[in-house]
Amino acid sequence: MSLPKKVQLVEVGPRDGLQNEAQPVPTNVKIELIHRLQDAGLNSIQSTAFVSPKWVPQMADNAQVLAGITKKPGVSYPVLVPNRKGLDAAMAAGCDEIVVFGAATEAFSKKNTNCTIAEGVARFGEVCDEALKHGIKVRGDMSVCLGCPYEGEVSAAAVARLAREFDRIGCQQITICDTIGTGTAGKTRAAIEAVAKYIAIDRLAVHVHDTYGQAIANIYAALECGITIFDSSVAGLGGCPYAKGATGNVATEDVLYLLDGLGIDTGVDMKKLIAAGDYICGVLNRPTYSRAAKAIAAKMAA
Ligand code: HMG
Ligand code: MG
């Protein structure tokens, strides 16, 4: 089985990692984290979300975060956008890439975005048209592809159906997301294979949470399928406020350890990445969730 030689890591810590944080995280801390992540070599950093502050108060400083970044050439700063209001605000703040987000199940769609799957797709269609007209890249994230907290099992056919809708409305990249981390390697493969019947593999990304400790195995299965774009969160921070019990994303340090070990190029520097994780964990006053970061720190201390 041949694995890709190069992979893009999309860092979602500043958005997915912090959106669920109960304590307020100052805007300057979010900006500093983004700066440290880009210095570590990450070239796509999901920076914030232009969602309703009533729904996700932690992302209320979205415009200040985006405007406060000292942008580095070659780095993109995607932001989540749920509707036209969010797109207008994101464009005013100078966004270069947006992420629309739907769900493979009706119940999750309702909980996360207060609309049906079809209503969401119609809303995103308008958002995509407008963004593409302005030269802004569009990605579509598909939640609960490998299990739903409200509906349980999710069929690969339901995932493929949503992917085709996202393709139809103009999403250039489409992400298979395991929102609550219930996926296994077999389920990951089945979802990717179902979607890849319709969408070229180089347009697909994978976003996994690590609730059941399966994230690295699922990423390896995705690599074997030919996926070359993976989301991860520094120090393993995060979780969706509308997916109770789900823990953070897979830690970027752990994914990098896997990829470095396989000789797959990412352009990311482990030491600087761990330092970025230490920074945010220090501010949040908690230990890292990354196994690799813990092990490397212990080895360096010895
Ligand atoms: P709604 O309540 O149906 O919308 O929410 P509405 O149009 O009735 O608006 C309600 C209020 O919010 C109004 O304010 C709007 O103006 C305002 P009021 O008139 O009451 O003062 N509003 C906004 N304000 C700022 N920016 C906006 C915006 N839109 C409306 N864009 C809505 C519908 C979609 C807005 C809401 O459900 C929402 O914001 N949902 C987002 C939830 C969210 O952010 N979830 C976490 C991110 S997704 C995730 O983590 C999964 C992912 O990681 C992948 C995975 O792991 O699965 C991506
Ligand atoms: Mg997520």
Short mmCIF file of N, CA, C and O in Angstrom, two decimals, residues 105-214:
data_model
loop_
_atom_site.label_atom_id
_atom_site.label_comp_id
_atom_site.label_asym_id
_atom_site.label_seq_id
_atom_site.Cartn_x
_atom_site.Cartn_y
_atom_site.Cartn_z
N THR A 105 -26.61 13.97 9.56
CA THR A 105 -27.91 13.57 10.15
C THR A 105 -28.77 14.82 10.40
O THR A 105 -28.25 15.91 10.67
N GLU A 106 -30.08 14.60 10.35
CA GLU A 106 -31.02 15.70 10.57
C GLU A 106 -30.93 16.22 12.00
O GLU A 106 -30.96 17.44 12.23
N ALA A 107 -30.79 15.31 12.98
CA ALA A 107 -30.81 15.75 14.38
C ALA A 107 -29.61 16.64 14.67
O ALA A 107 -29.74 17.67 15.34
N PHE A 108 -28.45 16.28 14.17
CA PHE A 108 -27.27 17.10 14.45
C PHE A 108 -27.36 18.43 13.72
O PHE A 108 -26.97 19.48 14.26
N SER A 109 -27.88 18.41 12.50
CA SER A 109 -28.04 19.65 11.74
C SER A 109 -28.89 20.64 12.55
O SER A 109 -28.57 21.82 12.69
N LYS A 110 -29.97 20.13 13.11
CA LYS A 110 -30.89 20.97 13.89
C LYS A 110 -30.20 21.53 15.14
O LYS A 110 -30.30 22.71 15.45
N LYS A 111 -29.49 20.66 15.86
CA LYS A 111 -28.84 21.10 17.10
C LYS A 111 -27.73 22.11 16.83
O LYS A 111 -27.53 23.04 17.59
N ASN A 112 -26.98 21.92 15.76
CA ASN A 112 -25.79 22.74 15.53
C ASN A 112 -26.09 24.01 14.75
O ASN A 112 -25.43 25.03 14.97
N THR A 113 -27.07 23.92 13.84
CA THR A 113 -27.32 25.10 12.99
C THR A 113 -28.80 25.47 12.89
O THR A 113 -29.17 26.33 12.08
N ASN A 114 -29.63 24.81 13.68
CA ASN A 114 -31.05 25.16 13.77
C ASN A 114 -31.76 25.10 12.41
O ASN A 114 -32.60 25.95 12.12
N CYS A 115 -31.39 24.15 11.59
CA CYS A 115 -32.08 23.98 10.30
C CYS A 115 -31.94 22.53 9.84
O CYS A 115 -31.11 21.78 10.37
N THR A 116 -32.74 22.16 8.85
CA THR A 116 -32.63 20.81 8.30
C THR A 116 -31.38 20.75 7.40
O THR A 116 -30.80 21.79 7.05
N ILE A 117 -31.02 19.54 6.99
CA ILE A 117 -29.87 19.39 6.09
C ILE A 117 -30.14 20.17 4.79
O ILE A 117 -29.28 20.94 4.33
N ALA A 118 -31.33 20.03 4.26
CA ALA A 118 -31.65 20.68 2.99
C ALA A 118 -31.66 22.21 3.13
O ALA A 118 -31.16 22.93 2.26
N GLU A 119 -32.21 22.70 4.24
CA GLU A 119 -32.20 24.17 4.47
C GLU A 119 -30.76 24.67 4.57
O GLU A 119 -30.43 25.74 4.05
N GLY A 120 -29.92 23.89 5.26
CA GLY A 120 -28.51 24.27 5.40
C GLY A 120 -27.83 24.34 4.04
O GLY A 120 -27.14 25.32 3.73
N VAL A 121 -28.05 23.33 3.22
CA VAL A 121 -27.42 23.29 1.89
C VAL A 121 -27.88 24.50 1.06
O VAL A 121 -27.07 25.14 0.39
N ALA A 122 -29.17 24.82 1.14
CA ALA A 122 -29.68 25.97 0.38
C ALA A 122 -29.01 27.26 0.85
O ALA A 122 -28.58 28.09 0.05
N ARG A 123 -28.88 27.41 2.16
CA ARG A 123 -28.23 28.58 2.75
C ARG A 123 -26.76 28.65 2.32
O ARG A 123 -26.27 29.70 1.93
N PHE A 124 -26.08 27.51 2.36
CA PHE A 124 -24.66 27.49 2.00
C PHE A 124 -24.47 27.73 0.50
O PHE A 124 -23.44 28.23 0.08
N GLY A 125 -25.48 27.35 -0.28
CA GLY A 125 -25.38 27.58 -1.73
C GLY A 125 -25.21 29.05 -2.02
O GLY A 125 -24.34 29.46 -2.80
N GLU A 126 -26.00 29.86 -1.34
CA GLU A 126 -25.92 31.32 -1.53
C GLU A 126 -24.56 31.83 -1.03
O GLU A 126 -23.92 32.66 -1.68
N VAL A 127 -24.13 31.30 0.10
CA VAL A 127 -22.84 31.71 0.69
C VAL A 127 -21.70 31.35 -0.27
O VAL A 127 -20.80 32.17 -0.53
N CYS A 128 -21.73 30.14 -0.81
CA CYS A 128 -20.66 29.68 -1.73
C CYS A 128 -20.61 30.57 -2.97
O CYS A 128 -19.53 31.01 -3.38
N ASP A 129 -21.78 30.83 -3.58
CA ASP A 129 -21.83 31.66 -4.79
C ASP A 129 -21.13 32.98 -4.55
O ASP A 129 -20.29 33.42 -5.33
N GLU A 130 -21.50 33.62 -3.45
CA GLU A 130 -20.97 34.95 -3.14
C GLU A 130 -19.48 34.88 -2.85
O GLU A 130 -18.71 35.72 -3.35
N ALA A 131 -19.06 33.90 -2.06
CA ALA A 131 -17.63 33.77 -1.71
C ALA A 131 -16.80 33.53 -2.97
O ALA A 131 -15.78 34.19 -3.19
N LEU A 132 -17.25 32.60 -3.80
CA LEU A 132 -16.47 32.25 -5.00
C LEU A 132 -16.37 33.46 -5.94
O LEU A 132 -15.34 33.68 -6.57
N LYS A 133 -17.46 34.23 -6.01
CA LYS A 133 -17.45 35.45 -6.84
C LYS A 133 -16.33 36.40 -6.41
O LYS A 133 -15.77 37.14 -7.20
N HIS A 134 -16.00 36.38 -5.12
CA HIS A 134 -14.97 37.27 -4.57
C HIS A 134 -13.61 36.58 -4.47
O HIS A 134 -12.71 37.09 -3.80
N GLY A 135 -13.48 35.43 -5.08
CA GLY A 135 -12.19 34.73 -5.08
C GLY A 135 -11.82 34.12 -3.74
O GLY A 135 -10.65 33.83 -3.47
N ILE A 136 -12.84 33.91 -2.90
CA ILE A 136 -12.58 33.29 -1.58
C ILE A 136 -12.78 31.78 -1.71
O ILE A 136 -13.78 31.33 -2.28
N LYS A 137 -11.83 31.03 -1.20
CA LYS A 137 -11.93 29.57 -1.28
C LYS A 137 -13.03 29.06 -0.35
O LYS A 137 -13.28 29.65 0.70
N VAL A 138 -13.65 27.95 -0.75
CA VAL A 138 -14.74 27.39 0.06
C VAL A 138 -14.51 25.92 0.35
O VAL A 138 -14.27 25.12 -0.54
N ARG A 139 -14.64 25.60 1.61
CA ARG A 139 -14.57 24.21 2.05
C ARG A 139 -15.91 23.85 2.70
O ARG A 139 -16.57 24.72 3.30
N GLY A 140 -16.31 22.60 2.60
CA GLY A 140 -17.54 22.15 3.26
C GLY A 140 -17.21 21.05 4.25
O GLY A 140 -16.68 20.00 3.87
N ASP A 141 -17.49 21.30 5.52
CA ASP A 141 -17.25 20.29 6.57
C ASP A 141 -18.53 19.51 6.82
O ASP A 141 -19.59 20.11 7.04
N MET A 142 -18.42 18.20 6.83
CA MET A 142 -19.60 17.35 7.06
C MET A 142 -19.47 16.69 8.43
O MET A 142 -18.65 15.78 8.63
N SER A 143 -20.29 17.14 9.38
CA SER A 143 -20.22 16.61 10.74
C SER A 143 -20.88 15.24 10.84
O SER A 143 -21.70 14.86 10.00
N VAL A 144 -20.55 14.57 11.91
CA VAL A 144 -21.10 13.28 12.35
C VAL A 144 -21.09 12.19 11.27
O VAL A 144 -21.99 11.36 11.20
N CYS A 145 -20.05 12.17 10.46
CA CYS A 145 -19.97 11.17 9.37
C CYS A 145 -19.75 9.76 9.90
O CYS A 145 -20.05 8.78 9.22
N LEU A 146 -19.17 9.65 11.10
CA LEU A 146 -18.85 8.31 11.61
C LEU A 146 -19.61 7.99 12.89
O LEU A 146 -19.23 7.13 13.67
N GLY A 147 -20.71 8.71 13.10
CA GLY A 147 -21.52 8.47 14.29
C GLY A 147 -22.10 9.78 14.79
O GLY A 147 -21.44 10.81 14.73
N CYS A 148 -23.36 9.69 15.26
CA CYS A 148 -24.08 10.92 15.68
C CYS A 148 -24.50 10.78 17.15
O CYS A 148 -24.99 9.72 17.54
N PRO A 149 -24.33 11.84 17.95
CA PRO A 149 -24.73 11.72 19.36
C PRO A 149 -26.24 11.57 19.54
O PRO A 149 -26.70 11.15 20.60
N TYR A 150 -27.01 11.92 18.52
CA TYR A 150 -28.48 11.87 18.64
C TYR A 150 -29.09 10.69 17.86
O TYR A 150 -30.08 10.12 18.26
N GLU A 151 -28.48 10.36 16.70
CA GLU A 151 -29.07 9.31 15.86
C GLU A 151 -28.26 8.01 15.83
O GLU A 151 -28.67 7.04 15.22
N GLY A 152 -27.08 8.01 16.44
CA GLY A 152 -26.28 6.78 16.47
C GLY A 152 -25.54 6.54 15.16
O GLY A 152 -24.88 7.43 14.63
N GLU A 153 -25.69 5.31 14.63
CA GLU A 153 -24.98 4.93 13.41
C GLU A 153 -25.34 5.84 12.23
O GLU A 153 -26.50 6.24 12.08
N VAL A 154 -24.35 6.13 11.41
CA VAL A 154 -24.58 6.96 10.21
C VAL A 154 -24.10 6.15 9.01
O VAL A 154 -22.98 5.61 9.03
N SER A 155 -24.91 6.06 7.98
CA SER A 155 -24.51 5.24 6.83
C SER A 155 -23.55 6.02 5.93
O SER A 155 -23.63 7.25 5.83
N ALA A 156 -22.65 5.27 5.29
CA ALA A 156 -21.72 5.89 4.34
C ALA A 156 -22.51 6.54 3.20
O ALA A 156 -22.09 7.55 2.64
N ALA A 157 -23.69 5.98 2.89
CA ALA A 157 -24.52 6.55 1.82
C ALA A 157 -25.00 7.96 2.19
O ALA A 157 -25.04 8.86 1.33
N ALA A 158 -25.33 8.16 3.48
CA ALA A 158 -25.77 9.49 3.92
C ALA A 158 -24.63 10.49 3.81
O ALA A 158 -24.83 11.66 3.45
N VAL A 159 -23.42 10.03 4.11
CA VAL A 159 -22.25 10.90 4.01
C VAL A 159 -22.01 11.28 2.54
O VAL A 159 -21.79 12.45 2.20
N ALA A 160 -22.09 10.28 1.66
CA ALA A 160 -21.87 10.53 0.23
C ALA A 160 -22.93 11.49 -0.33
O ALA A 160 -22.64 12.35 -1.16
N ARG A 161 -24.17 11.34 0.17
CA ARG A 161 -25.26 12.21 -0.30
C ARG A 161 -24.94 13.67 0.00
O ARG A 161 -25.06 14.55 -0.84
N LEU A 162 -24.49 13.93 1.23
CA LEU A 162 -24.18 15.31 1.61
C LEU A 162 -22.96 15.82 0.82
O LEU A 162 -22.93 16.98 0.39
N ALA A 163 -21.98 14.95 0.64
CA ALA A 163 -20.78 15.35 -0.11
C ALA A 163 -21.17 15.79 -1.53
O ALA A 163 -20.64 16.79 -2.05
N ARG A 164 -22.09 15.09 -2.13
CA ARG A 164 -22.51 15.45 -3.50
C ARG A 164 -23.23 16.79 -3.51
O ARG A 164 -23.09 17.58 -4.44
N GLU A 165 -23.99 17.04 -2.45
CA GLU A 165 -24.67 18.34 -2.34
C GLU A 165 -23.64 19.46 -2.18
O GLU A 165 -23.74 20.51 -2.83
N PHE A 166 -22.64 19.23 -1.34
CA PHE A 166 -21.59 20.24 -1.13
C PHE A 166 -20.81 20.48 -2.42
O PHE A 166 -20.42 21.60 -2.73
N ASP A 167 -20.59 19.41 -3.17
CA ASP A 167 -19.90 19.54 -4.46
C ASP A 167 -20.75 20.37 -5.42
O ASP A 167 -20.27 21.29 -6.08
N ARG A 168 -22.05 20.08 -5.44
CA ARG A 168 -22.97 20.77 -6.35
C ARG A 168 -23.01 22.28 -6.08
O ARG A 168 -23.06 23.08 -7.02
N ILE A 169 -22.95 22.67 -4.82
CA ILE A 169 -23.04 24.11 -4.51
C ILE A 169 -21.69 24.82 -4.61
O ILE A 169 -21.60 26.02 -4.38
N GLY A 170 -20.62 24.08 -4.91
CA GLY A 170 -19.35 24.75 -5.20
C GLY A 170 -18.24 24.60 -4.18
O GLY A 170 -17.20 25.25 -4.31
N CYS A 171 -18.42 23.74 -3.17
CA CYS A 171 -17.32 23.54 -2.20
C CYS A 171 -16.13 22.91 -2.92
O CYS A 171 -16.27 21.87 -3.57
N GLN A 172 -14.98 23.55 -2.81
CA GLN A 172 -13.80 23.05 -3.52
C GLN A 172 -13.15 21.90 -2.77
O GLN A 172 -12.54 21.02 -3.36
N GLN A 173 -13.26 21.97 -1.44
CA GLN A 173 -12.73 20.88 -0.61
C GLN A 173 -13.86 20.41 0.30
O GLN A 173 -14.70 21.23 0.71
N ILE A 174 -13.89 19.13 0.59
CA ILE A 174 -14.98 18.57 1.40
C ILE A 174 -14.36 17.71 2.50
O ILE A 174 -13.47 16.90 2.23
N THR A 175 -14.86 17.90 3.72
CA THR A 175 -14.22 17.24 4.87
C THR A 175 -15.15 16.22 5.51
O THR A 175 -16.29 16.54 5.87
N ILE A 176 -14.62 15.04 5.69
CA ILE A 176 -15.32 13.97 6.41
C ILE A 176 -14.94 14.13 7.88
O ILE A 176 -13.77 13.99 8.24
N CYS A 177 -15.94 14.47 8.72
CA CYS A 177 -15.64 14.78 10.12
C CYS A 177 -16.22 13.72 11.05
O CYS A 177 -17.40 13.35 10.93
N ASP A 178 -15.39 13.27 11.98
CA ASP A 178 -15.85 12.38 13.04
C ASP A 178 -15.99 13.23 14.31
O ASP A 178 -15.10 13.28 15.15
N THR A 179 -17.12 13.89 14.41
CA THR A 179 -17.37 14.91 15.42
C THR A 179 -17.24 14.39 16.84
O THR A 179 -16.77 15.10 17.73
N ILE A 180 -17.69 13.15 17.07
CA ILE A 180 -17.69 12.63 18.45
C ILE A 180 -16.69 11.49 18.63
O ILE A 180 -16.68 10.82 19.66
N GLY A 181 -15.86 11.28 17.62
CA GLY A 181 -14.76 10.33 17.78
C GLY A 181 -15.17 8.88 17.95
O GLY A 181 -14.41 8.07 18.51
N THR A 182 -16.35 8.50 17.44
CA THR A 182 -16.78 7.11 17.57
C THR A 182 -16.29 6.25 16.40
O THR A 182 -16.48 5.03 16.41
N GLY A 183 -15.69 6.88 15.41
CA GLY A 183 -15.28 6.15 14.21
C GLY A 183 -14.17 5.15 14.50
O GLY A 183 -13.41 5.28 15.46
N THR A 184 -14.11 4.15 13.65
CA THR A 184 -13.01 3.17 13.69
C THR A 184 -12.38 3.18 12.29
O THR A 184 -12.92 3.80 11.35
N ALA A 185 -11.27 2.45 12.15
CA ALA A 185 -10.58 2.46 10.86
C ALA A 185 -11.48 1.96 9.73
O ALA A 185 -11.48 2.51 8.63
N GLY A 186 -12.27 0.93 10.01
CA GLY A 186 -13.16 0.38 8.98
C GLY A 186 -14.23 1.37 8.56
O GLY A 186 -14.52 1.53 7.36
N LYS A 187 -14.81 2.06 9.55
CA LYS A 187 -15.85 3.05 9.23
C LYS A 187 -15.25 4.23 8.46
O LYS A 187 -15.88 4.79 7.57
N THR A 188 -14.03 4.59 8.84
CA THR A 188 -13.36 5.71 8.16
C THR A 188 -13.17 5.35 6.69
O THR A 188 -13.50 6.14 5.79
N ARG A 189 -12.66 4.16 6.47
CA ARG A 189 -12.41 3.71 5.09
C ARG A 189 -13.72 3.67 4.29
O ARG A 189 -13.78 4.14 3.15
N ALA A 190 -14.78 3.15 4.91
CA ALA A 190 -16.06 3.02 4.20
C ALA A 190 -16.60 4.39 3.81
O ALA A 190 -17.10 4.58 2.68
N ALA A 191 -16.49 5.36 4.72
CA ALA A 191 -17.00 6.71 4.41
C ALA A 191 -16.18 7.32 3.27
O ALA A 191 -16.74 7.91 2.33
N ILE A 192 -14.85 7.19 3.35
CA ILE A 192 -14.01 7.78 2.31
C ILE A 192 -14.31 7.13 0.96
O ILE A 192 -14.47 7.82 -0.06
N GLU A 193 -14.39 5.80 0.96
CA GLU A 193 -14.64 5.11 -0.32
C GLU A 193 -15.99 5.51 -0.92
O GLU A 193 -16.12 5.69 -2.13
N ALA A 194 -17.00 5.70 -0.06
CA ALA A 194 -18.32 6.09 -0.56
C ALA A 194 -18.27 7.49 -1.19
O ALA A 194 -18.85 7.72 -2.26
N VAL A 195 -17.56 8.40 -0.54
CA VAL A 195 -17.48 9.77 -1.05
C VAL A 195 -16.59 9.83 -2.30
O VAL A 195 -16.89 10.54 -3.27
N ALA A 196 -15.50 9.06 -2.27
CA ALA A 196 -14.51 9.12 -3.36
C ALA A 196 -15.07 8.57 -4.69
O ALA A 196 -14.47 8.76 -5.74
N LYS A 197 -16.24 7.93 -4.64
CA LYS A 197 -16.90 7.52 -5.90
C LYS A 197 -17.32 8.74 -6.70
O LYS A 197 -17.50 8.69 -7.90
N TYR A 198 -17.53 9.86 -5.98
CA TYR A 198 -18.05 11.06 -6.64
C TYR A 198 -17.08 12.24 -6.63
O TYR A 198 -17.16 13.12 -7.47
N ILE A 199 -16.22 12.29 -5.60
CA ILE A 199 -15.34 13.46 -5.43
C ILE A 199 -13.89 12.98 -5.48
O ILE A 199 -13.54 12.01 -4.78
N ALA A 200 -13.05 13.69 -6.24
CA ALA A 200 -11.64 13.27 -6.35
C ALA A 200 -10.99 13.28 -4.97
O ALA A 200 -11.25 14.18 -4.15
N ILE A 201 -10.16 12.30 -4.73
CA ILE A 201 -9.57 12.10 -3.40
C ILE A 201 -8.75 13.31 -2.95
O ILE A 201 -8.69 13.64 -1.76
N ASP A 202 -8.14 14.03 -3.91
CA ASP A 202 -7.31 15.18 -3.49
C ASP A 202 -8.16 16.40 -3.09
O ASP A 202 -7.62 17.41 -2.66
N ARG A 203 -9.49 16.27 -3.22
CA ARG A 203 -10.38 17.35 -2.73
C ARG A 203 -10.99 16.99 -1.37
O ARG A 203 -11.80 17.74 -0.84
N LEU A 204 -10.60 15.84 -0.83
CA LEU A 204 -11.19 15.40 0.44
C LEU A 204 -10.22 15.61 1.60
O LEU A 204 -9.02 15.40 1.46
N ALA A 205 -10.78 16.02 2.73
CA ALA A 205 -10.00 16.15 3.96
C ALA A 205 -10.67 15.31 5.05
O ALA A 205 -11.84 14.93 4.92
N VAL A 206 -9.92 15.03 6.09
CA VAL A 206 -10.45 14.25 7.21
C VAL A 206 -10.20 15.01 8.52
O VAL A 206 -9.12 15.56 8.73
N HIS A 207 -11.24 15.05 9.35
CA HIS A 207 -11.22 15.82 10.61
C HIS A 207 -11.72 14.88 11.70
O HIS A 207 -12.90 14.52 11.70
N VAL A 208 -10.81 14.46 12.58
CA VAL A 208 -11.25 13.48 13.58
C VAL A 208 -11.04 13.99 15.01
O VAL A 208 -10.06 14.66 15.32
N HIS A 209 -12.02 13.66 15.84
CA HIS A 209 -11.89 13.88 17.28
C HIS A 209 -11.45 12.55 17.89
O HIS A 209 -11.64 11.49 17.31
N ASP A 210 -10.84 12.65 19.10
CA ASP A 210 -10.14 11.47 19.62
C ASP A 210 -10.82 10.85 20.84
O ASP A 210 -10.16 10.21 21.66
N THR A 211 -12.12 11.00 20.94
CA THR A 211 -12.86 10.59 22.13
C THR A 211 -12.59 9.13 22.52
O THR A 211 -12.43 8.82 23.69
N TYR A 212 -12.54 8.25 21.55
CA TYR A 212 -12.35 6.81 21.83
C TYR A 212 -10.90 6.35 21.56
O TYR A 212 -10.64 5.16 21.46
N GLY A 213 -9.99 7.31 21.38
CA GLY A 213 -8.59 6.95 21.17
C GLY A 213 -8.32 6.31 19.81
O GLY A 213 -7.30 5.62 19.63
N GLN A 214 -9.22 6.53 18.85
CA GLN A 214 -9.08 5.88 17.53
C GLN A 214 -8.53 6.82 16.46
O GLN A 214 -8.33 6.41 15.30
#
